[in-house]
Coordinates of C-alpha atoms in Angstrom, one line a residue:
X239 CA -174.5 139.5 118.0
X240 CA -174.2 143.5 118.3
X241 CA -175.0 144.8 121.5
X242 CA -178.3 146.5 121.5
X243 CA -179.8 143.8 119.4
X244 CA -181.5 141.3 122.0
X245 CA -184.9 143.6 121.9
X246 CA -184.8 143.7 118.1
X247 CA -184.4 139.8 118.7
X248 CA -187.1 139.2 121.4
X249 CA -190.0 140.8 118.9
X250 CA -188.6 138.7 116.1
X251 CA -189.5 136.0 118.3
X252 CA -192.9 136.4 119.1
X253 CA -193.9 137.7 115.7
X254 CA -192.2 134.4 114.4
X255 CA -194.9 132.5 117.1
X256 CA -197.5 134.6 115.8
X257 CA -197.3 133.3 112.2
X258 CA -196.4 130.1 113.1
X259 CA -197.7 127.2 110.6
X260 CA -197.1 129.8 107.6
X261 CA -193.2 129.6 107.5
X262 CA -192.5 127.6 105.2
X263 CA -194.7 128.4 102.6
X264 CA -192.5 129.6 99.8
X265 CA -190.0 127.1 100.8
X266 CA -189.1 124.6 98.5
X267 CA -190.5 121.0 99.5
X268 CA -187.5 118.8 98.5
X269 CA -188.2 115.6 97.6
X270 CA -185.2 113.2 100.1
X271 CA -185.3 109.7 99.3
X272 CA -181.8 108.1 99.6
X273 CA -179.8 105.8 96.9
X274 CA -176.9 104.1 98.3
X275 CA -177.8 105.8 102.4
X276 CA -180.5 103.9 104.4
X277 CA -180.2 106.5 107.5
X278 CA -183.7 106.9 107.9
X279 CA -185.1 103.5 106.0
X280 CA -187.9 102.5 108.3
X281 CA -188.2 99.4 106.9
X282 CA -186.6 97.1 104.2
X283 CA -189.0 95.5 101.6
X284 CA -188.3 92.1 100.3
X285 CA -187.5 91.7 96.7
X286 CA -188.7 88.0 97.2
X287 CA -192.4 89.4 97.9
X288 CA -193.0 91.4 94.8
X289 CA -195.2 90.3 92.2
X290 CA -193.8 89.1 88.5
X291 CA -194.0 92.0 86.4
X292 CA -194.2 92.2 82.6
X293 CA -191.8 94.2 80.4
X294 CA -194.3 96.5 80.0
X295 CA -194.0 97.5 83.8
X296 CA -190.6 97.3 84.1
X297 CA -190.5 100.7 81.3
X298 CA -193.2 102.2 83.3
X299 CA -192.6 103.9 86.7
X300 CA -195.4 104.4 88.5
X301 CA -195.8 107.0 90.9
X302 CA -198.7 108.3 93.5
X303 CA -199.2 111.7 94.9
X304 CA -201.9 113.2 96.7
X305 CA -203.1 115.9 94.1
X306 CA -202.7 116.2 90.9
X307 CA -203.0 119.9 89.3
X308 CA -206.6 121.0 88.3
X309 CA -205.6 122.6 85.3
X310 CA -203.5 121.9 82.0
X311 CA -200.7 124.2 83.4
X312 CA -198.8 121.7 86.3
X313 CA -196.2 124.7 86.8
X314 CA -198.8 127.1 88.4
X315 CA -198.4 124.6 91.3
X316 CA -196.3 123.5 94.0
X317 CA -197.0 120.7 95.1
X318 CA -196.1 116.8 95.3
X319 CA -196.8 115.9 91.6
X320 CA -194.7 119.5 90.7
X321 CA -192.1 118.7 93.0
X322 CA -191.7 115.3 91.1
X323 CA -192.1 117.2 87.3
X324 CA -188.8 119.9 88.4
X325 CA -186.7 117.2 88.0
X326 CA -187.9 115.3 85.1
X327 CA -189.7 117.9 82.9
X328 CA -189.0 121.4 84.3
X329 CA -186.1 121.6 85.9
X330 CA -184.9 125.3 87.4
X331 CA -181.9 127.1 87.3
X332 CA -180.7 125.3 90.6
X333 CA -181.9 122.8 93.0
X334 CA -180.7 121.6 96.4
X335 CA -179.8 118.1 97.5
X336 CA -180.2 116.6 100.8
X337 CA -177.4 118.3 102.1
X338 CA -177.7 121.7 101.5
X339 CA -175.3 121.5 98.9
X340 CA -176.8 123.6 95.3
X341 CA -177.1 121.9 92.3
X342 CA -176.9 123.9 88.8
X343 CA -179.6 122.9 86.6
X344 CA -180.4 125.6 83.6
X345 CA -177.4 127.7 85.1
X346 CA -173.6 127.9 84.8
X347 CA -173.2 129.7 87.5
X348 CA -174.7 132.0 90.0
X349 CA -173.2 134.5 91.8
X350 CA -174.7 136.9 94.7
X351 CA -173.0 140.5 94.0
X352 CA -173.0 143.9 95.9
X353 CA -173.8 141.9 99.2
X354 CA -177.3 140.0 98.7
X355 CA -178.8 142.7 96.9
X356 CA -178.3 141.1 93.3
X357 CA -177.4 137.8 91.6
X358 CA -175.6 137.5 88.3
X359 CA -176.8 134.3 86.8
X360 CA -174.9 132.6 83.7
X361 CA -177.2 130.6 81.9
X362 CA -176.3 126.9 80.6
X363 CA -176.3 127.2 76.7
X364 CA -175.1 123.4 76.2
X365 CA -179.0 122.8 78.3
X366 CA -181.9 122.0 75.4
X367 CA -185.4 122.0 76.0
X368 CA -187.4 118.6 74.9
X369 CA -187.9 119.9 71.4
X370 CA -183.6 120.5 70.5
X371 CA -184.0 124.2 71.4
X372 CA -181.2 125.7 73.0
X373 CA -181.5 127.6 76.1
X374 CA -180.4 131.1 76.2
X375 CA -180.7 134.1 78.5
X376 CA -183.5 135.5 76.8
X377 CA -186.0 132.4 77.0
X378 CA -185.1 132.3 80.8
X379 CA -186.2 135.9 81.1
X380 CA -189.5 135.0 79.2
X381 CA -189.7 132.3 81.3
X382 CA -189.8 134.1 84.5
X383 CA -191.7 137.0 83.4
X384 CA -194.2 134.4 82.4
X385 CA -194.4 133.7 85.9
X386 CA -194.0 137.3 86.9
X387 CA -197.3 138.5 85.0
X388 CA -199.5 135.0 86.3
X389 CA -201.4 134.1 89.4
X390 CA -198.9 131.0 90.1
X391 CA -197.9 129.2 93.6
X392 CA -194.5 131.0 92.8
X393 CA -196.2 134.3 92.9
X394 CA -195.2 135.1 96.7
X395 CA -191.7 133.7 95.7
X396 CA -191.1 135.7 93.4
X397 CA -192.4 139.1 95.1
X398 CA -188.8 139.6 96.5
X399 CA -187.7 140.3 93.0
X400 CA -187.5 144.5 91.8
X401 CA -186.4 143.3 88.5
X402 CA -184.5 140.6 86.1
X403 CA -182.6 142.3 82.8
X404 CA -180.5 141.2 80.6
X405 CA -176.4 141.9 81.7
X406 CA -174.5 139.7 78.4
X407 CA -175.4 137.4 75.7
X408 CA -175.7 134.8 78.1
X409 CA -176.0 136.4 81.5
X410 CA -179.1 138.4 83.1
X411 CA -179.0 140.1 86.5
X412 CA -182.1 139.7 89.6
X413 CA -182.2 142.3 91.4
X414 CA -183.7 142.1 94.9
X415 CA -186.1 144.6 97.0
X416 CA -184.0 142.9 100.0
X417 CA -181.4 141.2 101.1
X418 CA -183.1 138.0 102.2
X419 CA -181.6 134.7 102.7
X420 CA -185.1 133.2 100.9
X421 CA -184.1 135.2 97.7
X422 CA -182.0 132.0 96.3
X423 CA -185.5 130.5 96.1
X424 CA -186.3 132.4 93.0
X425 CA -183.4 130.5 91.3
X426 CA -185.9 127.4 91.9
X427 CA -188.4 128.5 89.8
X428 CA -189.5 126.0 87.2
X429 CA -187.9 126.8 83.7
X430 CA -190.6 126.7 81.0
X431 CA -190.8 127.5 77.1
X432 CA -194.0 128.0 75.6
X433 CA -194.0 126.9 71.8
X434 CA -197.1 127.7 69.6
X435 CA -197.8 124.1 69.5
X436 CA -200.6 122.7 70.9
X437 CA -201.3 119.0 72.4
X438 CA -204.4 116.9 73.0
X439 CA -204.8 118.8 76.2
X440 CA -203.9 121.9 75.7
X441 CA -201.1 124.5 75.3
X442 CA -198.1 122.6 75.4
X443 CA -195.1 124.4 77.8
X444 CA -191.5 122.4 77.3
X445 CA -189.0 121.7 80.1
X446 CA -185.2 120.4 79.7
X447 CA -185.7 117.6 81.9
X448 CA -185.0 114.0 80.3
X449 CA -189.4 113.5 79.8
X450 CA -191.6 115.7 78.4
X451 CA -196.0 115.7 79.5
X452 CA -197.4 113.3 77.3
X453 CA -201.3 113.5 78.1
X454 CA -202.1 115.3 81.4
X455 CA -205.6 114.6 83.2
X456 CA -206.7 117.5 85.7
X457 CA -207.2 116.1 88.9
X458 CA -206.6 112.5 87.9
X459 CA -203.2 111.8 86.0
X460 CA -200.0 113.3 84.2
X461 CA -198.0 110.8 82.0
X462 CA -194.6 111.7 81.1
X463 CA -192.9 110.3 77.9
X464 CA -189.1 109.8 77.6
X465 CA -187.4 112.6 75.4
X466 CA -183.9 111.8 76.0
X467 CA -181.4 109.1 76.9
X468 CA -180.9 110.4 79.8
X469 CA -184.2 108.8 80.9
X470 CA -184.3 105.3 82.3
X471 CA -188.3 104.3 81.5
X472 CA -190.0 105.0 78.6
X473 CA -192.8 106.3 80.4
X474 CA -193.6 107.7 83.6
X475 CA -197.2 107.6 85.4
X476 CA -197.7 110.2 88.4
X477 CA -201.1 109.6 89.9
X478 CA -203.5 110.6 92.5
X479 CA -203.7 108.2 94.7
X480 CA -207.1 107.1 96.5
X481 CA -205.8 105.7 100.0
X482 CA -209.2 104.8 100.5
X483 CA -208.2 101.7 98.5
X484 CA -204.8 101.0 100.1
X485 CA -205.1 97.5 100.8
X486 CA -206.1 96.6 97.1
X487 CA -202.6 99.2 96.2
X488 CA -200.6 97.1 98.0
X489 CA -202.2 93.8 96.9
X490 CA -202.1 94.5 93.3
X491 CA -198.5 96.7 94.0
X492 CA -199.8 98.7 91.5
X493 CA -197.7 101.3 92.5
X494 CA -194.0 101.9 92.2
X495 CA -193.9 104.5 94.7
X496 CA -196.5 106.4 96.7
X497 CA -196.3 108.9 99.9
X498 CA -198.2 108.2 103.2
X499 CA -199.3 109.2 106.5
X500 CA -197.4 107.5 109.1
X501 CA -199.9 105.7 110.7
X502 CA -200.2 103.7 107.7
X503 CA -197.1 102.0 107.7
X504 CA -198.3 99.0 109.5
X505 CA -200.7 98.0 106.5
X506 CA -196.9 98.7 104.2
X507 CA -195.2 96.4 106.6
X508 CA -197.2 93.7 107.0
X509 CA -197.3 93.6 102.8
X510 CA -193.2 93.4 102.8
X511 CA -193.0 94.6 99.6
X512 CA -192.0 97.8 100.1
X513 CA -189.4 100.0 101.6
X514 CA -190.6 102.4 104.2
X515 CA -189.0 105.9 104.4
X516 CA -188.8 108.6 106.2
X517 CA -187.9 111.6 105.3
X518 CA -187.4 115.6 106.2
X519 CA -189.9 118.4 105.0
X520 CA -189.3 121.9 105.7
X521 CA -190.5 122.7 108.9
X522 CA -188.7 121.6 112.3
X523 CA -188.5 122.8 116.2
X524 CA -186.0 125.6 116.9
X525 CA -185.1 126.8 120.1
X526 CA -184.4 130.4 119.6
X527 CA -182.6 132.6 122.1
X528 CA -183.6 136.3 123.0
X529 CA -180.0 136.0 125.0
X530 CA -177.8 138.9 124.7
X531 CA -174.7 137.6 125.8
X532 CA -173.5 134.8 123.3
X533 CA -172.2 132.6 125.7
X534 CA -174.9 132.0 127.6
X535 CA -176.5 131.1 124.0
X536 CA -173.9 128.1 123.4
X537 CA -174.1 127.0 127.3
X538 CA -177.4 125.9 126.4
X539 CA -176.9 124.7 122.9
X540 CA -174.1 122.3 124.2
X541 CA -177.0 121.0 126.8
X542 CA -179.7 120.6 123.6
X543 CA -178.2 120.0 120.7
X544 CA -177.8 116.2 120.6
X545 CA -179.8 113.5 119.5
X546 CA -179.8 112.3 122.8
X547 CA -182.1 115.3 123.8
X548 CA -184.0 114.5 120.7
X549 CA -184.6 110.7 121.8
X550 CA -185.7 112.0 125.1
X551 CA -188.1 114.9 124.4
X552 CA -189.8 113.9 120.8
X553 CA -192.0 111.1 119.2
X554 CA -192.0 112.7 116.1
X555 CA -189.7 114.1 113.0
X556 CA -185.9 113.3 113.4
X557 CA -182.8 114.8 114.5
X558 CA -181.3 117.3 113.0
X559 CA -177.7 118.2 113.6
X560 CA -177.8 120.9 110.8
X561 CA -179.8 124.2 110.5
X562 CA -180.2 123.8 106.7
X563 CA -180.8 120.5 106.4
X564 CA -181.6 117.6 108.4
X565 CA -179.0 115.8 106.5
X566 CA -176.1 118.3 106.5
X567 CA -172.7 116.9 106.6
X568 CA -170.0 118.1 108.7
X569 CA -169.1 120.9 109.3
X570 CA -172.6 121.4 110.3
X571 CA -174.3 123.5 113.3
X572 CA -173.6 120.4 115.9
X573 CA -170.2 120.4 115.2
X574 CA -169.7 124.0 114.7
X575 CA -171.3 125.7 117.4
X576 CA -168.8 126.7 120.4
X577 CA -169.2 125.8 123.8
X578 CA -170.2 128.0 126.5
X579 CA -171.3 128.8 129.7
X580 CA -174.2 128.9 132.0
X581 CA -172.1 131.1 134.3
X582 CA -174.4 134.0 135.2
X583 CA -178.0 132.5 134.2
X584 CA -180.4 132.2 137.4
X585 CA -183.5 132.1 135.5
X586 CA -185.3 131.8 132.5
X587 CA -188.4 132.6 130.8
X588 CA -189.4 130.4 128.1
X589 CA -192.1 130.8 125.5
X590 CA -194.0 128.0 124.0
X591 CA -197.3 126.4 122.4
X592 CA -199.6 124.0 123.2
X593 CA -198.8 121.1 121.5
X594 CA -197.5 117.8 122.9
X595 CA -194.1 118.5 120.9
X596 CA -193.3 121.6 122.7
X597 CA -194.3 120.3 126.3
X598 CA -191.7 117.8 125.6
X599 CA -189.1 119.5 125.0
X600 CA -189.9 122.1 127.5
X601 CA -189.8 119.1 130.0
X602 CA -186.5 118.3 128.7
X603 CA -184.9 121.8 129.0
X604 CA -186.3 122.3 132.5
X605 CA -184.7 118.7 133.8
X606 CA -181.0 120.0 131.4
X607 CA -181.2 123.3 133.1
X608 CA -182.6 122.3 136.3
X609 CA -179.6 119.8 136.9
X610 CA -176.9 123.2 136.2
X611 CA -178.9 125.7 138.8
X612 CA -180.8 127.2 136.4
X613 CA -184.5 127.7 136.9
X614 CA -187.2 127.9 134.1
X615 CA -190.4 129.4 133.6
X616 CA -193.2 128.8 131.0
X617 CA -194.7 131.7 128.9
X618 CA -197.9 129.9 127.5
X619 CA -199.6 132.5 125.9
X620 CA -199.0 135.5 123.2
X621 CA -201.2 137.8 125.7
X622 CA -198.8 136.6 128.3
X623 CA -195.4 137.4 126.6
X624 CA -197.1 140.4 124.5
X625 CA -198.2 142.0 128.3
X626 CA -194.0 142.2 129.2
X627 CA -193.4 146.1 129.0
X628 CA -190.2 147.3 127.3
X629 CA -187.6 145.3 125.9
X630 CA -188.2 142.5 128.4
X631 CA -189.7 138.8 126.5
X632 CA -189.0 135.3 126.5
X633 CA -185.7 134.7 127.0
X634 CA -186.1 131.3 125.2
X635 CA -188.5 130.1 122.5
X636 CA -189.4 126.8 121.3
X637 CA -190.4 127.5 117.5
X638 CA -191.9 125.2 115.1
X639 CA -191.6 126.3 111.5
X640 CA -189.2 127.6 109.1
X641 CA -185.3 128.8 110.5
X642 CA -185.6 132.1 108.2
X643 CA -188.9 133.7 110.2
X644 CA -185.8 133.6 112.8
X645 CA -183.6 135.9 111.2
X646 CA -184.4 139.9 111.7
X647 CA -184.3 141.6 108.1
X648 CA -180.4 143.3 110.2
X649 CA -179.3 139.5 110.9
X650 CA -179.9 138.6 107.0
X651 CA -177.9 141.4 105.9
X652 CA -175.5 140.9 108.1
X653 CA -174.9 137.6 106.8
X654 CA -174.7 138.7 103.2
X655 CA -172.2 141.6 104.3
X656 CA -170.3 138.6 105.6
X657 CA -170.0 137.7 102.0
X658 CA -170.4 140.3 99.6
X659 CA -169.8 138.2 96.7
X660 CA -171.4 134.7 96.9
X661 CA -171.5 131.8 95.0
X662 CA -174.5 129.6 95.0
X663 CA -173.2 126.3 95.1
X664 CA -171.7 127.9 98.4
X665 CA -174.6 129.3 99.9
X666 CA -176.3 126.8 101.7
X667 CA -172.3 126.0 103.6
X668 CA -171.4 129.4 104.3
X669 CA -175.2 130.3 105.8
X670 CA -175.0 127.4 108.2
X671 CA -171.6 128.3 109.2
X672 CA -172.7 132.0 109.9
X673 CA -176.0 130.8 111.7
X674 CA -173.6 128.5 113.8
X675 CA -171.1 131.2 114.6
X676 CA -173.8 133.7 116.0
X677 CA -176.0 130.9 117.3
X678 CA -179.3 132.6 117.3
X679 CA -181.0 129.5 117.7
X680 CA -180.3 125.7 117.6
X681 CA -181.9 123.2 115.4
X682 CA -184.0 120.5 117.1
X683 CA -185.7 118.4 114.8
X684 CA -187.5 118.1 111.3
X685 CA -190.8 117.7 110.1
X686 CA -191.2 114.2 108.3
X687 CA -192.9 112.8 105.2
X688 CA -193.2 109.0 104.9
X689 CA -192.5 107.2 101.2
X690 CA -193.1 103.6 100.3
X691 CA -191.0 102.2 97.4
X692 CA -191.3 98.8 95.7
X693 CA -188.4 97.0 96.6
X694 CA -185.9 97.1 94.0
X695 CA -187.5 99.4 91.7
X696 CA -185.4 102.5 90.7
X697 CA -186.7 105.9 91.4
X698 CA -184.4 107.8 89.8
X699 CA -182.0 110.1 90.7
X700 CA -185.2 112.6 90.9
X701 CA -186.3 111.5 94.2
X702 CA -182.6 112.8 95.9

């Protein structure tokens, strides 16, 4: 970090505490169920417990969400029934995997140009949408200026954009009002074509995902019909599920898959059916440093960054060893991040909320730092940091939300200066190897959501 930057830094900070529970709006929820990885199976379902099905229900996959969209339009959403539809019936230009790796969908390639402040995007001719029609750069830019022009859940996503234009016959060039390290977001935009057909409910938008919207219910039901080979049922149910009637769900095992609060997976258990999962959402604890001098920043990474301290401070999430993932494989921050010292460091001010979470792990720091000479002191309040004249504020914060609200508008361009031509499939790698070399905060723990799936049932590829 450049000298002079710590103040810059510290008001980051505490504007970062002040919209906390907003971060991660425009973030993308990814959907993290594993095929093949059981890291973070709760609980293992027995095959020998589920009821005989009918062929009929083994070519129907049935799925329950919380909401289902209010109007004939699903894309203007973002939520769990969406999240489920980008990868079967609208799938973007990219998506990212558990890892933080980025996976092409509608593109060839992607390529950040003139450090962060545009990307060239190739689009995927070979790609059709359901009805044979080819994709080409032109219905990708009616697609997003679809999205552009309308009141959508993408709307705020999409304000980072000045303008997309055509730069080839099959290229088109985003340009950005900013460098931001949210602007690959746009890129997950759902890809739509809007023919001048019409269905039984309505204006009919295509995708080129493997089904296509077969009948759509607002607030009730979306069934998807198979519309290539690609596609292992011939039909697809997504629902909204009433957990009021949980106990007959999981007598009947009506459902194929369905996500829960945690403090129902007792009732799951005890029905052995189902696989229990538990997976990362977007949010996590941070502990970001308003530390000037760098090693002092990895002293106390070294002391934090471990599942031990995890184990020993939280009762929720998981661990996460990455910054851009949960799941991130090596190299990731834990294994990138330096060592350092505590040579120097007295005492320290730390600023935190009032939730159980936070207590713990400020409990945990104090005993890590206590044990190396180093005293700590609480800063439980935004008048209490905000009343610190000058540069002076918390030297440490213990953040929950989204990494990026970390990052200063300098630090993001610094990052894309770092690499002033970027591929996307690289992105998510050479971001958490830059956020690891500066250390400007270390990653705690995630947010989780909790998934029950019938045991042996195949969810697809969709649910990675």
């Amino acid at each position: 970090m450049k000298k002079g930057k710590s103040a810059q830094r510290k008001r980051q900070l505490t504007r970062a505490v002040c919209i906390l529970g907003a971060a991660c709006a425009a973030a993308l929820l990814l959907l993290q169920l594993f095929k093949g990885q059981d890291r973070h199976r709760i609980f293992r379902g027995s095959r020998g417990k589920v009821i005989h099905q009918e062929k009929e229900r083994k070519d129907t996959l049935a799925i329950g969400v919380s909401s289902i969209s209010e109007s004939i339009h699903p894309y203007k959403q973002e939520d769990e029934a969406m999240e489920i539809l980008q990868r079967l019936v609208y799938e973007p230009l990219l998506i990212a995997d558990r890892n933080g790796k980025v996976l092409y969908g509608n593109a060839k390639s992607i390529l950040f140009e003139d450090a962060g402040a545009r990307a060239r995007v190739t689009v995927n001719t070979e790609k059709t949408f359901s009805d044979g029609t080819p994709v080409t750069a032109e219905l990708v830019l009616e697609s997003y200026q679809w999205f552009l022009e309308e009141d959508t859940a993408y709307s705020r996503r999409l304000g980072v954009l000045e303008k997309v234009e055509p730069a080839g016959e099959d290229t088109l060039l985003f340009s950005f009002r900013e460098r931001s390290i949210r602007n690959i977001q746009v890129f997950s935009v759902p890809l739509i074509y809007r023919t001048d057909q019409e269905s039984e409910y309505g204006s009919t938008a295509l995708g080129t995902g493997p089904y296509k919207i077969e009948a759509l219910t607002p607030y009730e039901k979306i069934v998807l019909s198979k519309s290539s080979s690609a596609g292992s049922y011939e039909q697809i149910e997504i629902r909204r599920m009433d957990y009021s009637r949980m106990e007959e769900i999981l007598e009947s095992q009506e459902l194929d898959l369905f996500w829960m609060d945690k403090e129902m997976h007792q009732a799951v258990t005890e029905c052995g059916a189902y696989d229990i999962w538990e997976t990362e959402k977007g949010n996590g604890y941070y502990l970001a440093y308003g530390l000037e001098k760098k090693s002092l920043r990895d002293g106390i990474a070294g002391l934090v960054a471990g599942k031990k301290f995890f184990e020993q401070t939280q009762d929720k999430g998981i661990y996460s060893p990455g910054i851009v993932s949960a799941y991130k494989e090596k190299p990731c921050y834990a294994s990138l991040v330096e060592k350092g010292s505590l040579e120097g460091a007295e005492e320290l001010s730390v600023l935190l909320e009032y939730d159980g979470e936070s207590e713990g792990i400020y409990k945990g720091l104090s005993e890590v730092l206590g044990q190396k000479g180093v005293t700590v002191r609480p800063l439980q309040s935004l008048e209490e940091i905000s009343a610190v004249p000058g540069e002076n504020g918390a030297d440490l914060v213990i953040y929950r939300g989204a990494y990026a609200d970390l990052l200063t508008a300098e630090e993001e361009a610094e990052f894309y200066e770092a690499y002033p031509e970027l591929e996307a499939e690289q992105f998510y790698d050479k971001l958490e190897r830059y956020l690891a070399s500066e250390n400007l905060f270390t990653p705690l723990s995630r947010d989780t959501v909790w998934a029950a799936r019938l045991a042996g049932r195949d969810t697809l590829d969709l649910l990675e």
